PDB file of C-alpha atoms and ligand atoms in Angstrom:
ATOM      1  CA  UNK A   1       0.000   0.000   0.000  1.00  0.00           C
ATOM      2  CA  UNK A   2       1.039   3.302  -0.572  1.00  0.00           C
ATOM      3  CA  UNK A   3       2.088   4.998   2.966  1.00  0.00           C
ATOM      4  CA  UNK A   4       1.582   8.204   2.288  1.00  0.00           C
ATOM      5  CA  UNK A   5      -1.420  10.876   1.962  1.00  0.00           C
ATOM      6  CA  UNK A   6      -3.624   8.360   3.778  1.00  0.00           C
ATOM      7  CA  UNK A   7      -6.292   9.548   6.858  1.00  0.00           C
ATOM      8  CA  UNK A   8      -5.546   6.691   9.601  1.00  0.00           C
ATOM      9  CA  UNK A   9      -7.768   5.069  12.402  1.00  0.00           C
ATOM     10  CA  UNK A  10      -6.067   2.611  14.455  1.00  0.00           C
ATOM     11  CA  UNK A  11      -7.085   1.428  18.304  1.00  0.00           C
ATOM     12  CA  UNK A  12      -5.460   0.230  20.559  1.00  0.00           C
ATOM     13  CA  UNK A  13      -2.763   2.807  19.558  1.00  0.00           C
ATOM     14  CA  UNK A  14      -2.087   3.917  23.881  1.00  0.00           C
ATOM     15  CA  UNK A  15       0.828   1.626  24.094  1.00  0.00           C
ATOM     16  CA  UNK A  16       3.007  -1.365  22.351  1.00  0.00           C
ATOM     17  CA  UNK A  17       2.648  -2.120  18.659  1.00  0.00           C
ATOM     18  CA  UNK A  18      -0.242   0.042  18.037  1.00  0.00           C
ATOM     19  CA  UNK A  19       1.406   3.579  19.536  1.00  0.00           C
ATOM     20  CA  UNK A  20       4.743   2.222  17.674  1.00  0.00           C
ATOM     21  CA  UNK A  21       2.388   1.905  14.196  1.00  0.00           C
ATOM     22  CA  UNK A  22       0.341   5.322  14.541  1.00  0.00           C
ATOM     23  CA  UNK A  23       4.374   7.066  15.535  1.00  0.00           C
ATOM     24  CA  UNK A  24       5.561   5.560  12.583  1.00  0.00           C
ATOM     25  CA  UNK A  25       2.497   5.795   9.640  1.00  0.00           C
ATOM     26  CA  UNK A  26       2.308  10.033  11.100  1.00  0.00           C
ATOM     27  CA  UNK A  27       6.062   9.959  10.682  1.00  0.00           C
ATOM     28  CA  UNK A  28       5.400   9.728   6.971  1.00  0.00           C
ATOM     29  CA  UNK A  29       3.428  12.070   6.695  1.00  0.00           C
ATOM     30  CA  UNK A  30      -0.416  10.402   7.227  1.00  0.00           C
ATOM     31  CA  UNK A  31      -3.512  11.618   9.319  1.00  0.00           C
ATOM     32  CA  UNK A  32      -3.173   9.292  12.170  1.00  0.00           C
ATOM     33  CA  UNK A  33      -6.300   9.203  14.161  1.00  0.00           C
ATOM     34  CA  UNK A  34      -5.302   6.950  17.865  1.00  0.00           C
ATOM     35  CA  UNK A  35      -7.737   5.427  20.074  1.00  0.00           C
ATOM     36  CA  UNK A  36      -8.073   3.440  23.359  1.00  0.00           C
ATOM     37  CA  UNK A  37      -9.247   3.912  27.036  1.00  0.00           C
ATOM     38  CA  UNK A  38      -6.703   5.358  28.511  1.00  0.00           C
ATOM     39  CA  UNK A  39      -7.297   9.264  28.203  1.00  0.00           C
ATOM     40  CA  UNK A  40      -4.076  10.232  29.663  1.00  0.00           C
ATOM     41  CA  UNK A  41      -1.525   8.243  27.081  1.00  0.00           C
ATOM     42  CA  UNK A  42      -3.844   9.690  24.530  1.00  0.00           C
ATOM     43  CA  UNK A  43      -3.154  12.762  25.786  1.00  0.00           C
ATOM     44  CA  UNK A  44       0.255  11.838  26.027  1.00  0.00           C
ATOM     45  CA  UNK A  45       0.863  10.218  22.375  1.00  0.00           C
ATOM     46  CA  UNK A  46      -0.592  13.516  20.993  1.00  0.00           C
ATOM     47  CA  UNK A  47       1.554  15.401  22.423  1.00  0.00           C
ATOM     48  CA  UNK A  48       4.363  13.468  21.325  1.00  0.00           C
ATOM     49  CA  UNK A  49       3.259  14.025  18.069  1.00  0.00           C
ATOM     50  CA  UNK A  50       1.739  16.983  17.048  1.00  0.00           C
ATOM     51  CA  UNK A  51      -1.212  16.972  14.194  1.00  0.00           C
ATOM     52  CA  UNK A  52      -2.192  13.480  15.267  1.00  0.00           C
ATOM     53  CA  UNK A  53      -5.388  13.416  17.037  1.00  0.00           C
ATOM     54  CA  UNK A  54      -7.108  10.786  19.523  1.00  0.00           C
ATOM     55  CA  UNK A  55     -10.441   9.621  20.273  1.00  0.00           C
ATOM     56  CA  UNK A  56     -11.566   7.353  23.727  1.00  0.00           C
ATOM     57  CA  UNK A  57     -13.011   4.008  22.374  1.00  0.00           C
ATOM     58  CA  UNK A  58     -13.835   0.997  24.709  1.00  0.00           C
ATOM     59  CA  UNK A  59     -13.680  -2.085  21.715  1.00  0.00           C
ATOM     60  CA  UNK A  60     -16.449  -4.291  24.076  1.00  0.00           C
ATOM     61  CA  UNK A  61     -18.831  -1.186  23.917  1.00  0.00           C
ATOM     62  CA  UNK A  62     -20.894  -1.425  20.889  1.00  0.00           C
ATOM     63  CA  UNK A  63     -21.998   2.361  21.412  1.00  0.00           C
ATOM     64  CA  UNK A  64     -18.557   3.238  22.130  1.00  0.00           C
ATOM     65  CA  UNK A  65     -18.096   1.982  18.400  1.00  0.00           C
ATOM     66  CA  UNK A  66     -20.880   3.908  16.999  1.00  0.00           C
ATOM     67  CA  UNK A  67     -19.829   6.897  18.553  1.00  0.00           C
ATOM     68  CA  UNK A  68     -16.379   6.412  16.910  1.00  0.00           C
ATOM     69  CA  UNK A  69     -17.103   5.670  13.992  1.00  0.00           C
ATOM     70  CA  UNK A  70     -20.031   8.665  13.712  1.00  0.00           C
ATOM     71  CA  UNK A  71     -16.995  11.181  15.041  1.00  0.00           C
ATOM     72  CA  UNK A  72     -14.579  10.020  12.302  1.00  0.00           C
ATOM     73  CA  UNK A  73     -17.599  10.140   9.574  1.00  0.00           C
ATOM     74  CA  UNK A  74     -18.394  13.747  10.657  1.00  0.00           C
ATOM     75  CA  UNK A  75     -14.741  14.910  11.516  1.00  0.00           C
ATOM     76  CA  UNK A  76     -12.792  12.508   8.697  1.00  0.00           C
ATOM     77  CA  UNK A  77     -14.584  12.216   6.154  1.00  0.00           C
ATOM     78  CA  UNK A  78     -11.218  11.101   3.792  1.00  0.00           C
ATOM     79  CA  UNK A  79     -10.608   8.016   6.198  1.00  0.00           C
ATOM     80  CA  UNK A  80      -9.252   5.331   3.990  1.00  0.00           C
ATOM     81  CA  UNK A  81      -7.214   3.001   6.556  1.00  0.00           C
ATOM     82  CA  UNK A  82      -8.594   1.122   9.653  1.00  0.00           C
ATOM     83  CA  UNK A  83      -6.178  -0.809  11.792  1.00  0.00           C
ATOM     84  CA  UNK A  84      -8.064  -3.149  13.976  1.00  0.00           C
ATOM     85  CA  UNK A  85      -5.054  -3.337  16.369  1.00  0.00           C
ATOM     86  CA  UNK A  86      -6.606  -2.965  20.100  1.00  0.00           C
ATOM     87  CA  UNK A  87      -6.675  -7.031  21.794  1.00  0.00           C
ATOM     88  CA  UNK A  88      -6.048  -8.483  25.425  1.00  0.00           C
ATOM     89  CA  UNK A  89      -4.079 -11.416  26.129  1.00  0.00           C
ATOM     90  CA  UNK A  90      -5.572 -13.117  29.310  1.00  0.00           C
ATOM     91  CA  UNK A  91      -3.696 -16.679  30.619  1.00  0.00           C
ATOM     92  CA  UNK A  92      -6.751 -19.348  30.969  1.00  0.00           C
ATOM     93  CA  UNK A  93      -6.464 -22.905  31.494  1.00  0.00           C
ATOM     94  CA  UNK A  94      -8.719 -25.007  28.977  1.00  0.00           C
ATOM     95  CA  UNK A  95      -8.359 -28.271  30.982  1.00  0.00           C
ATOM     96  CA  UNK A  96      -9.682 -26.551  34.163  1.00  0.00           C
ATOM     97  CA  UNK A  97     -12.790 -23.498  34.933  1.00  0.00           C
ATOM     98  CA  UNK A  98     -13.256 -21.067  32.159  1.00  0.00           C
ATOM     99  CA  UNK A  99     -13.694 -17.514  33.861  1.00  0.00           C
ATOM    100  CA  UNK A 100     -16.867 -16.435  32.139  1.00  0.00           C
ATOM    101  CA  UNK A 101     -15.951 -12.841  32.362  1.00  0.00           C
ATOM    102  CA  UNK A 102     -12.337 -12.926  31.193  1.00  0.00           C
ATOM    103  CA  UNK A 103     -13.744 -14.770  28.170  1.00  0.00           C
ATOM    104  CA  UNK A 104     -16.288 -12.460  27.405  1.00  0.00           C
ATOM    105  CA  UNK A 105     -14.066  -9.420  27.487  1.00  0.00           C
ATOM    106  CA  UNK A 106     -11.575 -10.813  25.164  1.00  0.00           C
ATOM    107  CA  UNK A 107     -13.717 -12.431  22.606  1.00  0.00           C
ATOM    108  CA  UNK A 108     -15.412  -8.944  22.877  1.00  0.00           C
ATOM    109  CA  UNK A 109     -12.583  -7.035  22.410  1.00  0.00           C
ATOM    110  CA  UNK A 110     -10.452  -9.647  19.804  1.00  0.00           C
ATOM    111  CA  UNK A 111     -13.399 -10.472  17.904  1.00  0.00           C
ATOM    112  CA  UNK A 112     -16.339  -8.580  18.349  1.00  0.00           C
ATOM    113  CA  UNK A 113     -14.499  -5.054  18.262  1.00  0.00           C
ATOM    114  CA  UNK A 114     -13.084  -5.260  14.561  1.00  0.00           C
ATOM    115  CA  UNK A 115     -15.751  -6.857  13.112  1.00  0.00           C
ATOM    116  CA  UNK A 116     -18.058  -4.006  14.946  1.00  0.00           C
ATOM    117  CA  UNK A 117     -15.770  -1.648  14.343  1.00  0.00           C
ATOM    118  CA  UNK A 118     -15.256  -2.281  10.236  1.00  0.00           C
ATOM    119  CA  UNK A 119     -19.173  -2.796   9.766  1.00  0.00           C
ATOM    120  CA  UNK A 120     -19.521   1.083  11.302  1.00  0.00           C
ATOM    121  CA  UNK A 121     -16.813   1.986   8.730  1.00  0.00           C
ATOM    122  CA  UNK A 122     -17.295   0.053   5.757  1.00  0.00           C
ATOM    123  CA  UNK A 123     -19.696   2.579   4.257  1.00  0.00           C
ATOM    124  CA  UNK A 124     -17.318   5.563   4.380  1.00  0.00           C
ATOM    125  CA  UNK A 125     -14.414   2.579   3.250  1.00  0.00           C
ATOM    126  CA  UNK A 126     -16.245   2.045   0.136  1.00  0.00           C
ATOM    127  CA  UNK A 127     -16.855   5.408  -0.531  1.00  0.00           C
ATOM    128  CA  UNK A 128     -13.172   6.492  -0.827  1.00  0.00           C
ATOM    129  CA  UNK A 129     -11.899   5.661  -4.120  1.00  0.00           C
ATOM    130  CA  UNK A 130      -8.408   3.445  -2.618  1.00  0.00           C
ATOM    131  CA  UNK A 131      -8.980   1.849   1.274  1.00  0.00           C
ATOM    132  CA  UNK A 132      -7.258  -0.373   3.576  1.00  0.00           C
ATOM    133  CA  UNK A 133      -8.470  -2.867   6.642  1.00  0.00           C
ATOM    134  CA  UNK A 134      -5.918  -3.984   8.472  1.00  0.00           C
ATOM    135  CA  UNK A 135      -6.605  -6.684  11.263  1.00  0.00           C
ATOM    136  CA  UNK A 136      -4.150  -7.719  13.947  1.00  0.00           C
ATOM    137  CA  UNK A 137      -4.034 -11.134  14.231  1.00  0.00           C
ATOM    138  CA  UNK A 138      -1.174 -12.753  15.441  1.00  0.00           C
ATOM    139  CA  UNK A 139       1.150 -15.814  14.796  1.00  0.00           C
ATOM    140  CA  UNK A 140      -1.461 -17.661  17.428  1.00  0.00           C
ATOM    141  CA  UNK A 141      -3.701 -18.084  15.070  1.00  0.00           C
ATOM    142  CA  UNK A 142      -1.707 -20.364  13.251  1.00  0.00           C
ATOM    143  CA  UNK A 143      -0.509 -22.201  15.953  1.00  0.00           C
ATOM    144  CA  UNK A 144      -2.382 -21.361  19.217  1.00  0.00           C
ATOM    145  CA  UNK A 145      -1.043 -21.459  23.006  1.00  0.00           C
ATOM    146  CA  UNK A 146      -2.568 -24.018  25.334  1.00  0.00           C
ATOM    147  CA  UNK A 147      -1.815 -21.097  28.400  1.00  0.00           C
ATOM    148  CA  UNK A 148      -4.158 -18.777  26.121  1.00  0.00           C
ATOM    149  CA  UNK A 149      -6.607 -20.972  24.581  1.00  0.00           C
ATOM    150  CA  UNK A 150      -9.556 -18.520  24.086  1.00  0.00           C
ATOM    151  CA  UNK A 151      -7.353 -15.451  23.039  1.00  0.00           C
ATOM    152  CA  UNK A 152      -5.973 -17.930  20.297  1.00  0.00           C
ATOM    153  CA  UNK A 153      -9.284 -18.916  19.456  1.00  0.00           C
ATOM    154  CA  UNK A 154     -10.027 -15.565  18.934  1.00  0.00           C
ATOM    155  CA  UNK A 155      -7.317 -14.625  16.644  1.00  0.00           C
ATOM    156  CA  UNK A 156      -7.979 -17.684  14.004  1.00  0.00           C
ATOM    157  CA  UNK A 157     -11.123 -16.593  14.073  1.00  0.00           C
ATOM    158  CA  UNK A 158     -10.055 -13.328  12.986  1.00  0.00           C
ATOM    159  CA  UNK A 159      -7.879 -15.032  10.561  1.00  0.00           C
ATOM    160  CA  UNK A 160     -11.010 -16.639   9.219  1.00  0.00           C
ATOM    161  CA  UNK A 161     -13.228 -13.686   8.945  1.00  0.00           C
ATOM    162  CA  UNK A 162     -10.139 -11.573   7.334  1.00  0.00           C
ATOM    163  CA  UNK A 163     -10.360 -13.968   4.922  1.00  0.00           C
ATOM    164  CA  UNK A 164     -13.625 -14.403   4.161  1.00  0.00           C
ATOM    165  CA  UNK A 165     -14.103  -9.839   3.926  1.00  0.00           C
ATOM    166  CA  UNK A 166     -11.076 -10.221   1.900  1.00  0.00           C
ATOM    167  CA  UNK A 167     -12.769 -11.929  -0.499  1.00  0.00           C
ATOM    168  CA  UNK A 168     -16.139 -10.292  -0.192  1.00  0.00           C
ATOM    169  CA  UNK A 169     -14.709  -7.251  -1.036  1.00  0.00           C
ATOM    170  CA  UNK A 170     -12.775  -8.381  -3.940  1.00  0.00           C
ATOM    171  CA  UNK A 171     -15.066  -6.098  -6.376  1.00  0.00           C
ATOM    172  CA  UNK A 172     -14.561  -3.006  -3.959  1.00  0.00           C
ATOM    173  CA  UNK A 173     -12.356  -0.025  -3.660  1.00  0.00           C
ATOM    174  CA  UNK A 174     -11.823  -1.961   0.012  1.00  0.00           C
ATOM    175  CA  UNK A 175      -8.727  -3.657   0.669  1.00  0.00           C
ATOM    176  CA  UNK A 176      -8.123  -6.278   3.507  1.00  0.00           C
ATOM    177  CA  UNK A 177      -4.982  -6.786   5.062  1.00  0.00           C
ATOM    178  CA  UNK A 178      -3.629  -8.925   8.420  1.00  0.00           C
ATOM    179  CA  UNK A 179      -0.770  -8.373  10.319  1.00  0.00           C
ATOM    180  CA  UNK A 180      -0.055 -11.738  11.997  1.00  0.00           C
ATOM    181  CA  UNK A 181       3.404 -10.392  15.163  1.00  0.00           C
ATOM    182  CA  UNK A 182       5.249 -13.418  16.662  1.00  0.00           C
ATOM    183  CA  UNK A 183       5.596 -12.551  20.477  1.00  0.00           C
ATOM    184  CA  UNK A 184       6.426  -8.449  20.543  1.00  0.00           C
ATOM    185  CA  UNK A 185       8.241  -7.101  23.511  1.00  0.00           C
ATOM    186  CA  UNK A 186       5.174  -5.074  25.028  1.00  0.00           C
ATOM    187  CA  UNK A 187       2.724  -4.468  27.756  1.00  0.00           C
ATOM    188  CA  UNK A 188       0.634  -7.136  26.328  1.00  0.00           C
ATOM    189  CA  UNK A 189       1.386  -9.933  29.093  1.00  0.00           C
ATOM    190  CA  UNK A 190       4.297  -8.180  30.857  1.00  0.00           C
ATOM    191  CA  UNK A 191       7.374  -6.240  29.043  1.00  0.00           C
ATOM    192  CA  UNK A 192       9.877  -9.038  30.151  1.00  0.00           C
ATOM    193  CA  UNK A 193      12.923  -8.426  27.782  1.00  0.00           C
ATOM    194  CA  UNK A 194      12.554 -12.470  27.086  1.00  0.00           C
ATOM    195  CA  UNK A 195      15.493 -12.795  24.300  1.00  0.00           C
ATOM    196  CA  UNK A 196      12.225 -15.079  22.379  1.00  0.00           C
ATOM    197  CA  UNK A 197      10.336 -12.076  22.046  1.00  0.00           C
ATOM    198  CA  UNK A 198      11.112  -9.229  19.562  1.00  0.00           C
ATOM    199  CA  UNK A 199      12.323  -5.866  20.084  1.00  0.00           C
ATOM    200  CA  UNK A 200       9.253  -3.758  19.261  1.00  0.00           C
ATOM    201  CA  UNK A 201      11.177  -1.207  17.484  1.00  0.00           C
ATOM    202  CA  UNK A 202      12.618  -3.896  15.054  1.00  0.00           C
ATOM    203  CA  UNK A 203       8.860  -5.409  14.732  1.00  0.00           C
ATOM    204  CA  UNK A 204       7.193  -1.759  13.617  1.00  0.00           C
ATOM    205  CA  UNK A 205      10.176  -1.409  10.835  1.00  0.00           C
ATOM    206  CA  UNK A 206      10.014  -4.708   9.915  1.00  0.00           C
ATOM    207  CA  UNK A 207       5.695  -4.268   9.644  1.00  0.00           C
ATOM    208  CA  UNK A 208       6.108  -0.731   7.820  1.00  0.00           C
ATOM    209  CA  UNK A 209       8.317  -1.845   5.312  1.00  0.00           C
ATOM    210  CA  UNK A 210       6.132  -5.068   4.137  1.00  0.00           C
ATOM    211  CA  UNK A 211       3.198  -2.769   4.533  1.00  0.00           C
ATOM    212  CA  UNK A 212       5.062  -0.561   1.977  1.00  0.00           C
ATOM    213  CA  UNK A 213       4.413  -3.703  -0.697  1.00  0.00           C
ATOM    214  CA  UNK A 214       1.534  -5.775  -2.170  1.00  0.00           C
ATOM    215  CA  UNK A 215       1.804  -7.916   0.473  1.00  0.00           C
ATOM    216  CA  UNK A 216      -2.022  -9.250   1.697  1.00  0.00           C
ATOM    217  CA  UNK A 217      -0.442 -10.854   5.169  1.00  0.00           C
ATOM    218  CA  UNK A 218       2.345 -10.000   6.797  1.00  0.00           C
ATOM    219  CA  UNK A 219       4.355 -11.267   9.168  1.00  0.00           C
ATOM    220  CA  UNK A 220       8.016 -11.728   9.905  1.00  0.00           C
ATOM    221  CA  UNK A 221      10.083 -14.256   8.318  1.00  0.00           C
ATOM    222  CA  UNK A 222      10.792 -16.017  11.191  1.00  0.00           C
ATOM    223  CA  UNK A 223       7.230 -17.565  11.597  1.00  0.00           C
ATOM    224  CA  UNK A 224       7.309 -18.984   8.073  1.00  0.00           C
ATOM    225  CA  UNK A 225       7.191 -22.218   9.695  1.00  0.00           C
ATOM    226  CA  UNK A 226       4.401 -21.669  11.649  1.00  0.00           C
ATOM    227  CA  UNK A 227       1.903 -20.116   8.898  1.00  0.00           C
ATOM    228  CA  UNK A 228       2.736 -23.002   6.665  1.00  0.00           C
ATOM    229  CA  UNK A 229      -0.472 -25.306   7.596  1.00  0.00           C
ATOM    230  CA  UNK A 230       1.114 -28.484   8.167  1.00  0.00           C
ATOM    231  CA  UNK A 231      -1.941 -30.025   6.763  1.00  0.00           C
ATOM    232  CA  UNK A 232      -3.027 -33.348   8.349  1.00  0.00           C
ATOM    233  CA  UNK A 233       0.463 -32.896  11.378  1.00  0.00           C
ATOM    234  CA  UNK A 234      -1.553 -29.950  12.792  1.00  0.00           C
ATOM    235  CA  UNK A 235      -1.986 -31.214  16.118  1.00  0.00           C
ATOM    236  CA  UNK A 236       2.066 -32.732  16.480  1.00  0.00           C
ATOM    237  CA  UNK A 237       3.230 -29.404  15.630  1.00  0.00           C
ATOM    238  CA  UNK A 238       0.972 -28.094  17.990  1.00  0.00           C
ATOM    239  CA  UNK A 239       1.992 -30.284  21.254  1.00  0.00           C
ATOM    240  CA  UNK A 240       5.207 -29.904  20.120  1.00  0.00           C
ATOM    241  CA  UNK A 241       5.251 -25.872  20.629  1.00  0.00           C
ATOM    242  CA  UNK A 242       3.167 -26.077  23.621  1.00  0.00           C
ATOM    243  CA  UNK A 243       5.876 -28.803  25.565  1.00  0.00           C
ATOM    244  CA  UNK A 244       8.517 -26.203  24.878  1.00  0.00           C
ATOM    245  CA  UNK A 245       6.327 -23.541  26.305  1.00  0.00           C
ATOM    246  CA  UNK A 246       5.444 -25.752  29.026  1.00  0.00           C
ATOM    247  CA  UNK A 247       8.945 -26.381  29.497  1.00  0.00           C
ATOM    248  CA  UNK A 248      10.394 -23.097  29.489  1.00  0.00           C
ATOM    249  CA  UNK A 249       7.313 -21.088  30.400  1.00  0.00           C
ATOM    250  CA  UNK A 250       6.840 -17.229  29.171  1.00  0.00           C
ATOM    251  CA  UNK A 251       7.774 -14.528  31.518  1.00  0.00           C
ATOM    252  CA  UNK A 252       4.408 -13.198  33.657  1.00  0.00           C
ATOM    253  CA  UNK A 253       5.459 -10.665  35.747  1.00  0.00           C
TER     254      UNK A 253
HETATM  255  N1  NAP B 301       2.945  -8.385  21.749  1.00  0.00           N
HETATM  256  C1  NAP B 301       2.826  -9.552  21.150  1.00  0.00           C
HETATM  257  O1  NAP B 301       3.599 -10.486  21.384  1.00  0.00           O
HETATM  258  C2  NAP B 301       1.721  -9.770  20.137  1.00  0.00           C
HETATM  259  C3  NAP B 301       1.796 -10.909  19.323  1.00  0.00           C
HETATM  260  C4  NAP B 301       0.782 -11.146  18.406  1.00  0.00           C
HETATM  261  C5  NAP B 301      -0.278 -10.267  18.307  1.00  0.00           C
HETATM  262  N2  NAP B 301      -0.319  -9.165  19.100  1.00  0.00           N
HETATM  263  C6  NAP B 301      -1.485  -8.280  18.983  1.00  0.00           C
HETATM  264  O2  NAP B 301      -1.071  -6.949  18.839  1.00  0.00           O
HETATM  265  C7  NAP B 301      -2.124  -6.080  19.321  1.00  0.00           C
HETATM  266  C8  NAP B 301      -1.496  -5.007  20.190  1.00  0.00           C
HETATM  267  O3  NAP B 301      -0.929  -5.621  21.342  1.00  0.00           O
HETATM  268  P1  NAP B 301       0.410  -5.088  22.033  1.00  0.00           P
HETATM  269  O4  NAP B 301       1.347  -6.224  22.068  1.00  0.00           O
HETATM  270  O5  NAP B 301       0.827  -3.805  21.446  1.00  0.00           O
HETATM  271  O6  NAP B 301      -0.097  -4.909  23.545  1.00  0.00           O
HETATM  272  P2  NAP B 301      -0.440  -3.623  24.432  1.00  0.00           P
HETATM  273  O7  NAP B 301       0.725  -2.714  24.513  1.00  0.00           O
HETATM  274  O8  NAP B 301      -1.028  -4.153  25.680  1.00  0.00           O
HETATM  275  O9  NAP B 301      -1.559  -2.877  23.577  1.00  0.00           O
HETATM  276  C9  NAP B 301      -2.909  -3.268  23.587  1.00  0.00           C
HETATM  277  C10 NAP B 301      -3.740  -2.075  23.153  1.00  0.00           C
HETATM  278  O10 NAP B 301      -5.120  -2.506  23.071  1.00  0.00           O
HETATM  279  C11 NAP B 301      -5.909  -1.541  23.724  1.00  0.00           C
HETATM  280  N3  NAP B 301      -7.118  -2.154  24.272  1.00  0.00           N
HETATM  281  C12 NAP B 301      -7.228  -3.234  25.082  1.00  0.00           C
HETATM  282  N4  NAP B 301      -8.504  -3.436  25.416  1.00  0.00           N
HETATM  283  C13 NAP B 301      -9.224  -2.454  24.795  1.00  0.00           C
HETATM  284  C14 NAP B 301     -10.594  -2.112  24.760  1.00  0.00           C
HETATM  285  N5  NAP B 301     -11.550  -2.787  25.441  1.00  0.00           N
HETATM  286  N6  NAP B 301     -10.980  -1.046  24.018  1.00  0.00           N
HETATM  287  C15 NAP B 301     -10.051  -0.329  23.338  1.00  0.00           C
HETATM  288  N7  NAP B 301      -8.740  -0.588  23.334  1.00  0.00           N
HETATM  289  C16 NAP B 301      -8.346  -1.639  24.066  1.00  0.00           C
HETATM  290  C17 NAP B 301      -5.022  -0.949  24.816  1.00  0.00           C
HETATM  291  O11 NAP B 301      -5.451   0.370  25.086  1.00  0.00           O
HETATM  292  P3  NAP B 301      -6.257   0.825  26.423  1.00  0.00           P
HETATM  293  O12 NAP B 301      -5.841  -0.081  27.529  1.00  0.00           O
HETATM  294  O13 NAP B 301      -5.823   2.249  26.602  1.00  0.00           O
HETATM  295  O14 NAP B 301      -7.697   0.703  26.039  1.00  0.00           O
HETATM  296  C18 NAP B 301      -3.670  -0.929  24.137  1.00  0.00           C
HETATM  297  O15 NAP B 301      -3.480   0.270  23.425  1.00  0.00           O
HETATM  298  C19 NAP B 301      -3.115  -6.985  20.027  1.00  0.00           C
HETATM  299  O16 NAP B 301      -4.233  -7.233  19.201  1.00  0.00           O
HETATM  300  C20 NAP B 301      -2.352  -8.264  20.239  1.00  0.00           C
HETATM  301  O17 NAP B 301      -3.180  -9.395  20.313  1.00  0.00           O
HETATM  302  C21 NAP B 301       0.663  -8.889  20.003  1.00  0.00           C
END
């Protein structure tokens, strides 16, 4: 895609790879338009970056949504990029008690939000005459992590349904895109410095510069393994990751 001259949404933009995206897309010269719940590292990121602008947005509220999406209709009317970015990573245990809550929030959030989110915007998508979705999944929903079963659920199913608009929009002016990050050093879990996971500065150059292309999903060389479906060996790959995790666990705080 083209990465300049564009009018930007993105949520979940207060922190981690979504702050490090909007910093980088208004560093070339875009609209950037950030969003999340925390008013004061809005306030903060604007600061830091003068001409971007920021809007409070709760991804589980559907009239949260609707309110966003009416503000950027009345107050951006040349928005041609959405980046579905905002998610939670909550630890659950699938071979023990579900917490109903926890799994509500982050279905609502992972799942629910961008797909409630790009149905408020799709009209004003279509409408502009070159546009962009762009949904964060992650490389979980390739290969999904037994210590986060329902947040991987959620992100294959936001593989799935990128998928599916991508080709439901084939006709359109409406472009759909997914950005699938191995494990980013962020607030996401806990900021650990684990040598596994990768700088986030090195993850947002790596992301803008195969955004810069034709690319429909992108995602760092190093999970090649992982997005090629081993077919029929799914579930051996699978327990195979998992023991290693299980073995040498990831960093919680
Ligand atoms: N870091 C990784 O290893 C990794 C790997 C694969 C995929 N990802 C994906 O990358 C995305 C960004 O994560 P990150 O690593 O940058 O973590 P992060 O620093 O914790 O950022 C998460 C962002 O989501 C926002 N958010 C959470 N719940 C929200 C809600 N209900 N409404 C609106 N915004 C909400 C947060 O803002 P507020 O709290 O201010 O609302 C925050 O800006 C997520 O979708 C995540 O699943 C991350």
């Amino acid at each position: 895609m083209q990465l300049t001259g564009n009018t930007i949404f993105i949520t979940g933009a207060t922190s981690g790879i979504g702050r490090g995206l909007a910093e980088a897309l208004h560093a070339r010269g875009n609209k950037v338009i950030v969003s999340g719940r925390r008013k004061a590292l809005l306030d903060e990121v604007t600061a830091a970056n003068p001409g971007m602008e920021a809007i409070e947005l709760d991804m589980t509220d559907p009239s949260s949504i609707a309110h966003a999406a009416a503000w950027l209709t009345r107050h951006h009317p040349s928005l041609n990029v959405l980046i579905n970015n905002a998610g939670i990573m909550p630890f659950d245990d699938p071979a023990g008690v579900i917490d109903d809550a926890t799994m509500q929030q982050t279905v609502a959030t992972n799942l629910f939000g961008p797909i409630r989110m790009t149905s408020a915007l799709m009209d004003l998508l279509k409408s502009q005459p070159s546009s962009y979705v762009i949904h964060n999944t992650s490389v979980v929903a390739f290969m999904p992590l037994a210590a986060n079963a329902v947040y991987s659920a959620t992100k294959a199913a936001l593989h799935s349904y990128t998928q599916t608009q991508r080709f439901a929009l084939r006709d359109t002016s409406v472009k759909v895109l997914e950005i699938a990050p191995p494990w980013v050093n962020t607030d996401l879990i806990y900021k650990s410095d684990d040598p596994r996971a990768m700088p986030l500065e090195a993850y947002v150059a790596d992301t803008m510069a195969q955004l810069a292309t034709d690319k429909q999903e992108i995602y760092v060389d190093a999970i090649q393994p992982l997005r090629d479906n081993p077919g029929s060996n799914e579930y051996a790959l699978i327990a195979t990751f998992n023991q290693a995790l299980v073995d040498n666990p990831i960093p919680v705080g």
